[in-house]
Amino acid sequence: MTPSRPATAPGVREPAGTVTGPVGRLSPTDRFLPLWIVAAMVLGLLLGRAVPGLDEVLSAIEVGGISVPIALGLLIMMYPVLAKVRYDRLGTVAGDRRLLVSSLVLNWLIGPAVMFALAWLLLPDLPEYRTGLIIVGLARCIAMVIIWNDLARGDREAAAVLVALNSLFQVVAFGLLGWFYLEVLPGLLGLERAGADFSTGRIVLNVLVFLGVPLLAGYLTRRTGEKARGRDWYETRFLPRVGPLALYGLLFTIVLLFALQGGKITSQPADVARIAVPLLAYFALMWAGSYALGRAVGLPYDRTATLAFTAAGNNFELAIAVAIGTFGVTSGQALAGVVGPLIEVPVLVALVYVSLWLRRRMTTEGSGRGG
């Protein structure tokens, strides 16, 4: 996904009334994403009050323990994201071993461990939300990161490659890491496990369905679309048409989640605030640590920014899908996933500004040394 319009060229003034800066380069849909999410939450709460038997209606048409309407919403939410990935460029990042190794370590070793630690430190008394956040930590970002990377003047091709690698790696690694962080590691540390209703096999199955199916569909769509009409048509005509489906699927899922969880949410509003705290800490720690690592290993600014944003973001779509499929649509685990994008969007927009400030500072310092 890319911003709807490019940055204004140096020396050219923005039209009167135009929103400038990184936020101004977001499409209206992406710029107001937190607002859409809040509106979907409110609509869901109102729907839950207006239709008391909604949970019974949804459970009457379910397959494999998950409601068919919600499953369709989740698949629609995932497909456009994976149709955007340039799968033919996976090999281009292999030449930059510093970027590749740093990204893999940050995404698949450090990121899940940081979220695990924060979830246990800040939510020791809320096991469902804690488990939901751990699942969020396992779902590495494959969507919005391209937007943040573009706004921060990161390396677009490197971001696309890392997104593709994360997409493929998640199919294999998500279930294994879920088993480790929810069952094995808590046992080793003498902590409470995820619970008797937890099933590693269920997580693997849901990853295969809600990531594997749209991943295959996205790959085949790009391959056949580019072969028939060319890459330019695919990326400038086709993707803008299917891209909004991701947001529609996300909002549809949020409406149903909040319709089913309305009673819990309205009776315990402080829980949402408590879920937000470890998420805020996670984004700050992962972005700052990743940026520092990129500079320490000698990456240029554009690839350092790419490394930082791909490590800090999370694939909330997948986390929500896995939480619903494994623990149920009314579970606290699913609610933790839903709160995620509400926090992520404003925080990462703020980090875009921080990144651009660091870029200007690096440029100024470089010019000073050169003079």
XYZ file of C-alpha atoms in Angstrom, residues 1-331:
331
model
C 0.000 0.000 0.000
C 1.389 3.401 -0.916
C 0.298 6.952 -0.143
C -2.369 8.303 -2.459
C -0.236 11.194 -3.655
C 3.487 11.908 -3.696
C 5.253 14.418 -1.538
C 5.335 17.981 -2.810
C 8.486 18.770 -4.749
C 11.027 21.100 -3.108
C 10.183 24.726 -3.734
C 6.553 24.049 -4.675
C 3.944 25.398 -2.291
C 1.017 23.275 -1.188
C -2.449 24.521 -2.233
C -4.293 26.499 0.420
C -6.077 24.279 2.920
C -3.900 21.235 2.127
C -2.722 19.131 5.059
C 1.061 19.076 4.894
C 3.681 16.747 6.315
C 3.447 12.956 6.610
C -0.233 13.028 7.572
C -1.012 15.061 4.465
C 0.561 12.408 2.269
C -1.759 9.719 3.629
C -4.929 9.034 1.687
C -8.096 10.276 3.474
C -8.940 6.651 4.263
C -5.607 6.000 5.990
C -5.411 9.460 7.590
C -8.655 8.914 9.469
C -8.170 5.204 10.214
C -8.380 5.667 14.016
C -11.660 7.559 13.488
C -13.074 4.765 11.312
C -12.065 2.205 13.932
C -13.709 4.182 16.748
C -16.859 4.602 14.625
C -16.909 0.828 13.966
C -16.549 0.174 17.698
C -19.465 2.500 18.528
C -21.601 0.993 15.769
C -20.809 -2.472 17.084
C -21.816 -1.507 20.629
C -25.100 -0.060 19.368
C -25.733 -3.142 17.210
C -25.109 -5.410 20.199
C -27.769 -3.551 22.196
C -30.247 -3.523 19.291
C -29.833 -7.244 18.466
C -29.456 -9.183 21.756
C -29.425 -12.600 20.056
C -26.696 -11.742 17.556
C -24.236 -14.263 19.016
C -26.749 -17.074 18.502
C -27.339 -16.008 14.893
C -23.600 -15.964 14.144
C -22.902 -19.282 15.871
C -25.704 -20.914 13.859
C -23.668 -20.506 10.659
C -20.145 -21.419 11.663
C -17.561 -23.816 10.244
C -14.674 -25.197 12.269
C -15.636 -23.137 15.311
C -15.673 -19.741 13.580
C -18.669 -17.841 12.249
C -18.849 -17.790 8.446
C -19.569 -14.015 8.195
C -16.594 -13.242 10.433
C -14.378 -15.684 8.520
C -15.298 -13.974 5.233
C -14.541 -10.575 6.769
C -11.120 -11.793 7.906
C -10.228 -13.266 4.503
C -11.353 -10.098 2.706
C -9.258 -8.100 5.170
C -6.096 -10.094 4.424
C -6.274 -10.528 0.641
C -5.537 -6.964 -0.600
C -2.512 -6.700 1.686
C -0.941 -9.821 0.212
C -1.875 -8.901 -3.349
C 0.370 -5.824 -2.991
C 3.573 -7.772 -2.221
C 6.161 -8.018 -5.010
C 7.046 -11.668 -4.639
C 9.580 -11.604 -7.481
C 11.916 -9.357 -5.497
C 12.594 -11.638 -2.562
C 16.137 -12.254 -3.754
C 17.115 -8.603 -3.945
C 17.545 -8.170 -0.193
C 19.779 -11.239 0.150
C 22.771 -9.158 -0.930
C 22.404 -6.896 2.115
C 23.150 -9.384 4.865
C 23.117 -6.679 7.550
C 19.543 -5.714 6.719
C 18.330 -9.285 6.258
C 19.859 -10.691 9.460
C 18.862 -7.626 11.518
C 15.263 -7.855 10.277
C 14.936 -11.568 10.982
C 16.403 -11.199 14.486
C 14.208 -8.212 15.343
C 10.997 -9.662 13.907
C 11.234 -13.263 14.993
C 13.422 -13.264 18.117
C 13.325 -9.863 19.801
C 9.813 -8.645 18.877
C 7.857 -11.619 20.276
C 10.081 -11.688 23.378
C 9.526 -7.964 24.070
C 5.743 -8.322 23.764
C 5.788 -11.418 25.981
C 7.709 -9.524 28.672
C 5.501 -6.417 28.482
C 2.292 -8.473 28.537
C 3.366 -10.304 31.682
C 4.762 -7.207 33.408
C 1.763 -4.955 32.724
C -1.151 -7.422 32.549
C -0.314 -10.114 35.126
C -3.930 -10.222 36.353
C -5.632 -10.245 32.921
C -4.726 -13.565 31.281
C -7.013 -13.268 28.242
C -5.731 -9.832 27.245
C -2.186 -10.927 28.017
C -2.499 -13.893 25.684
C -4.059 -11.686 23.011
C -1.100 -9.292 23.142
C 1.383 -12.156 22.936
C -0.403 -13.303 19.776
C -0.140 -9.731 18.442
C 3.609 -9.857 19.092
C 3.900 -12.988 16.948
C 2.093 -11.418 13.974
C 4.757 -9.427 12.133
C 3.686 -6.450 10.071
C 2.961 -7.045 6.371
C 0.607 -4.184 5.489
C 0.639 -0.667 6.906
C 4.427 -0.774 7.265
C 4.767 0.124 3.589
C 2.846 3.350 4.247
C 4.986 4.314 7.246
C 8.145 3.431 5.336
C 7.181 5.603 2.364
C 6.259 8.564 4.546
C 9.581 8.311 6.393
C 11.549 8.173 3.095
C 12.632 4.593 3.690
C 13.823 2.146 1.039
C 10.616 1.095 -0.746
C 12.055 -1.989 -2.445
C 13.702 -3.217 0.757
C 10.392 -2.762 2.593
C 8.546 -4.743 -0.081
C 11.078 -7.561 0.174
C 10.942 -7.701 3.982
C 7.136 -7.707 3.836
C 7.239 -10.651 1.428
C 9.702 -12.533 3.638
C 7.574 -11.908 6.740
C 4.489 -13.131 4.870
C 6.136 -16.411 3.938
C 7.932 -16.868 7.253
C 4.717 -16.429 9.251
C 3.099 -19.441 7.632
C 5.857 -21.628 9.099
C 6.867 -19.783 12.268
C 3.632 -18.451 13.776
C 2.277 -21.734 15.113
C 5.658 -22.851 16.478
C 6.261 -19.542 18.243
C 2.690 -19.554 19.575
C 3.329 -22.928 21.178
C 6.634 -21.711 22.632
C 5.416 -18.399 24.100
C 2.003 -19.574 25.292
C 2.873 -23.032 26.582
C 6.589 -23.857 26.818
C 8.167 -20.612 28.093
C 5.503 -19.914 30.769
C 6.012 -23.463 32.040
C 9.779 -22.999 32.196
C 9.383 -19.719 34.094
C 6.737 -21.063 36.467
C 4.029 -18.844 34.969
C 0.429 -19.607 34.048
C -0.010 -21.269 30.666
C -2.557 -20.104 28.097
C -5.149 -22.526 29.426
C -6.788 -25.863 28.757
C -8.701 -24.466 25.791
C -5.495 -23.520 24.003
C -4.514 -25.615 21.014
C -1.292 -25.197 19.047
C -2.870 -27.177 16.218
C -5.783 -24.732 16.154
C -3.381 -21.793 15.808
C -1.511 -23.534 12.975
C -4.802 -24.284 11.206
C -5.992 -20.695 11.525
C -2.690 -19.323 10.238
C -2.884 -21.651 7.242
C -6.456 -20.558 6.528
C -6.324 -16.838 7.258
C -2.771 -16.246 6.023
C -2.097 -19.163 3.688
C -5.277 -18.831 1.603
C -5.027 -15.052 0.986
C -1.245 -15.384 0.511
C -1.784 -17.901 -2.277
C -4.603 -15.800 -3.732
C -2.471 -12.653 -3.601
C 0.471 -14.372 -5.269
C -1.660 -15.863 -8.043
C -3.494 -12.577 -8.584
C -0.253 -10.645 -9.037
C 1.293 -13.308 -11.248
C -1.693 -13.636 -13.573
C -2.514 -9.921 -13.528
C 1.008 -8.837 -14.430
C 1.303 -11.531 -17.066
C -1.957 -10.497 -18.720
C -1.857 -6.694 -18.378
C 1.605 -5.743 -17.076
C 2.898 -4.461 -13.721
C 1.968 -0.848 -14.370
C -1.709 -1.740 -14.897
C -1.689 -4.095 -11.920
C -0.261 -1.534 -9.481
C -1.926 1.638 -10.769
C -5.338 0.294 -11.806
C -6.058 -3.037 -10.109
C -4.565 -2.555 -6.640
C -6.296 0.797 -5.976
C -9.612 -0.931 -6.677
C -9.111 -3.883 -4.326
C -7.063 -2.023 -1.681
C -10.051 -0.539 0.197
C -11.424 -4.058 0.750
C -8.832 -4.528 3.507
C -10.293 -1.625 5.479
C -13.872 -2.734 4.824
C -13.052 -6.238 6.057
C -11.317 -4.869 9.154
C -14.191 -2.522 10.020
C -16.799 -5.248 9.404
C -14.912 -7.557 11.777
C -14.585 -4.832 14.417
C -18.321 -4.080 14.255
C -19.166 -7.736 14.905
C -16.528 -8.095 17.631
C -17.822 -5.087 19.548
C -21.431 -6.094 18.992
C -20.652 -9.397 20.697
C -18.376 -7.912 23.390
C -20.457 -4.830 24.164
C -21.431 -5.880 27.672
C -17.865 -6.635 28.702
C -16.507 -3.423 27.186
C -19.066 -1.055 28.685
C -18.782 -2.661 32.120
C -14.939 -2.624 32.092
C -13.757 0.384 30.028
C -10.502 0.554 31.985
C -9.477 -2.763 30.427
C -9.139 -1.117 27.006
C -6.820 1.482 28.530
C -4.744 -1.241 30.155
C -4.392 -3.069 26.844
C -3.138 0.183 25.281
C -0.261 0.641 27.768
C 1.884 -2.373 26.762
C 1.150 -1.626 23.104
C 2.488 1.922 23.481
C 5.590 0.642 25.246
C 6.101 -2.031 22.604
C 5.954 0.370 19.630
C 8.373 2.795 21.284
C 10.886 0.141 22.345
C 10.868 -1.780 19.061
C 11.151 1.299 16.849
C 13.897 2.995 18.892
C 15.858 -0.230 19.368
C 15.599 -1.161 15.692
C 16.663 2.308 14.564
C 19.659 2.201 16.903
C 20.617 -1.256 15.611
C 20.400 -0.109 11.994
C 22.744 2.774 12.668
C 25.080 0.567 14.705
C 25.538 -1.941 11.863
C 26.154 0.850 9.355
C 22.908 0.884 7.365
C 22.119 4.118 5.512
C 19.150 6.175 6.663
C 16.634 4.766 4.167
C 17.298 1.150 5.123
C 17.527 2.019 8.828
C 14.048 3.553 8.629
C 12.772 0.481 6.788
C 14.249 -1.791 9.441
C 12.690 0.250 12.256
C 9.170 0.390 10.845
C 9.047 -3.255 9.713
C 10.113 -4.309 13.219
C 7.768 -1.975 15.122
C 4.545 -2.704 13.216
C 2.334 -5.734 13.676
C -0.110 -7.671 11.522
C -3.241 -7.068 13.584
C -5.419 -8.599 10.891
C -3.731 -11.975 11.381
C -3.684 -11.602 15.175
C -7.430 -10.923 15.218
C -8.092 -13.868 12.905
C -6.027 -16.287 15.005
C -7.517 -15.034 18.283
C -11.076 -15.422 16.981
C -10.433 -18.831 15.444
C -8.597 -20.170 18.516
C -10.350 -18.567 21.490
C -13.674 -17.339 20.098
C -15.166 -14.101 18.854
C -16.215 -12.951 22.346
C -12.831 -13.663 23.928
